[in-house]
């Protein structure tokens, strides 16, 4: 079975502080990993995906197959980063996605 | 470009009633799916479709039916609503491997079953 675990329900940091949202997965094959974000009163949207190795809005995420993790990091949090973040795993053909329970990030001024 | 459109946005049902949540996309995506979002449980896959005429079950399919008669539409039917189906429902579509698998979501439908 595929499982995605986000251990933190809520993460509060001050503006300018580093932030790391944890994501661990369990899957026997080679997964595709994503981070999705839901800002207040907006749709869920893709933040970044590991296959693109991109940095979006200052966020990066590295796939660590040894630790089966895909933690999301940003060196200096901004107030506009406050949102709900979901880690997601997909099978190779992208027809099924499995989401973690989400982490609410609150960036305080 | 409307993207993924869900209706209704809000609905209140009584136990035992049936209803259909509508979902339409105008991006010619092959894949469509329905998720429910519950506090502390994230998004869970209900049903998905890889093309017109093809559907399959996700993690939590019980109590729900789907069909995919066209590429654009993927309605979700609640046959006999139960309070446990109180949730926020999201429809999503994606084009599969060609675009790296990005999911495009609707705005969500908040359903309350009394």
PDB file of C-alpha atoms in Angstrom, chain B residues 5-14 16-24 34 46 63-69 73-81 85 89 91 108-111 113:
ATOM      1  CA  UNK B   5     -15.698  23.444 -12.601  1.00  0.00           C
ATOM      2  CA  UNK B   6     -17.634  21.836  -9.753  1.00  0.00           C
ATOM      3  CA  UNK B   7     -21.259  22.326  -8.795  1.00  0.00           C
ATOM      4  CA  UNK B   8     -22.825  22.865  -6.365  1.00  0.00           C
ATOM      5  CA  UNK B   9     -20.433  24.675  -4.019  1.00  0.00           C
ATOM      6  CA  UNK B  10     -22.606  23.949  -0.984  1.00  0.00           C
ATOM      7  CA  UNK B  11     -25.282  21.333  -0.322  1.00  0.00           C
ATOM      8  CA  UNK B  12     -27.187  20.125   2.717  1.00  0.00           C
ATOM      9  CA  UNK B  13     -28.816  16.706   2.550  1.00  0.00           C
ATOM     10  CA  UNK B  14     -30.851  14.561   4.869  1.00  0.00           C
ATOM     11  CA  UNK B  16     -30.914   8.711   2.853  1.00  0.00           C
ATOM     12  CA  UNK B  17     -31.228  11.333   0.148  1.00  0.00           C
ATOM     13  CA  UNK B  18     -29.324  11.003  -3.098  1.00  0.00           C
ATOM     14  CA  UNK B  19     -27.522  13.643  -5.095  1.00  0.00           C
ATOM     15  CA  UNK B  20     -24.949  14.178  -7.808  1.00  0.00           C
ATOM     16  CA  UNK B  21     -21.895  16.396  -7.630  1.00  0.00           C
ATOM     17  CA  UNK B  22     -21.035  17.667 -11.074  1.00  0.00           C
ATOM     18  CA  UNK B  23     -17.512  18.092 -12.418  1.00  0.00           C
ATOM     19  CA  UNK B  24     -16.471  19.358 -15.825  1.00  0.00           C
ATOM     20  CA  UNK B  34     -12.683  12.709  -6.998  1.00  0.00           C
ATOM     21  CA  UNK B  46     -12.777   8.131  -3.993  1.00  0.00           C
ATOM     22  CA  UNK B  63     -21.370   4.847  -1.007  1.00  0.00           C
ATOM     23  CA  UNK B  64     -20.325   6.602  -4.203  1.00  0.00           C
ATOM     24  CA  UNK B  65     -20.814   5.910  -7.897  1.00  0.00           C
ATOM     25  CA  UNK B  66     -19.190   7.504 -10.906  1.00  0.00           C
ATOM     26  CA  UNK B  67     -19.445   7.341 -14.672  1.00  0.00           C
ATOM     27  CA  UNK B  68     -17.447   8.900 -17.486  1.00  0.00           C
ATOM     28  CA  UNK B  69     -19.513   9.163 -20.647  1.00  0.00           C
ATOM     29  CA  UNK B  73     -17.593  15.310 -17.421  1.00  0.00           C
ATOM     30  CA  UNK B  74     -17.115  13.117 -14.349  1.00  0.00           C
ATOM     31  CA  UNK B  75     -20.115  13.252 -11.988  1.00  0.00           C
ATOM     32  CA  UNK B  76     -20.025  11.749  -8.492  1.00  0.00           C
ATOM     33  CA  UNK B  77     -23.247  10.212  -7.209  1.00  0.00           C
ATOM     34  CA  UNK B  78     -24.174   9.659  -3.589  1.00  0.00           C
ATOM     35  CA  UNK B  79     -26.772   6.911  -3.630  1.00  0.00           C
ATOM     36  CA  UNK B  80     -28.058   7.166  -0.048  1.00  0.00           C
ATOM     37  CA  UNK B  81     -26.334   9.924   1.898  1.00  0.00           C
ATOM     38  CA  UNK B  85     -20.213  11.525   3.983  1.00  0.00           C
ATOM     39  CA  UNK B  89     -15.279  17.115  -2.160  1.00  0.00           C
ATOM     40  CA  UNK B  91     -12.687  17.055  -8.431  1.00  0.00           C
ATOM     41  CA  UNK B 108     -14.573  22.162  -3.932  1.00  0.00           C
ATOM     42  CA  UNK B 109     -18.100  21.241  -2.885  1.00  0.00           C
ATOM     43  CA  UNK B 110     -18.981  21.352   0.798  1.00  0.00           C
ATOM     44  CA  UNK B 111     -21.562  18.684   1.623  1.00  0.00           C
ATOM     45  CA  UNK B 113     -25.506  15.319   5.665  1.00  0.00           C
TER      46      UNK B 113
END
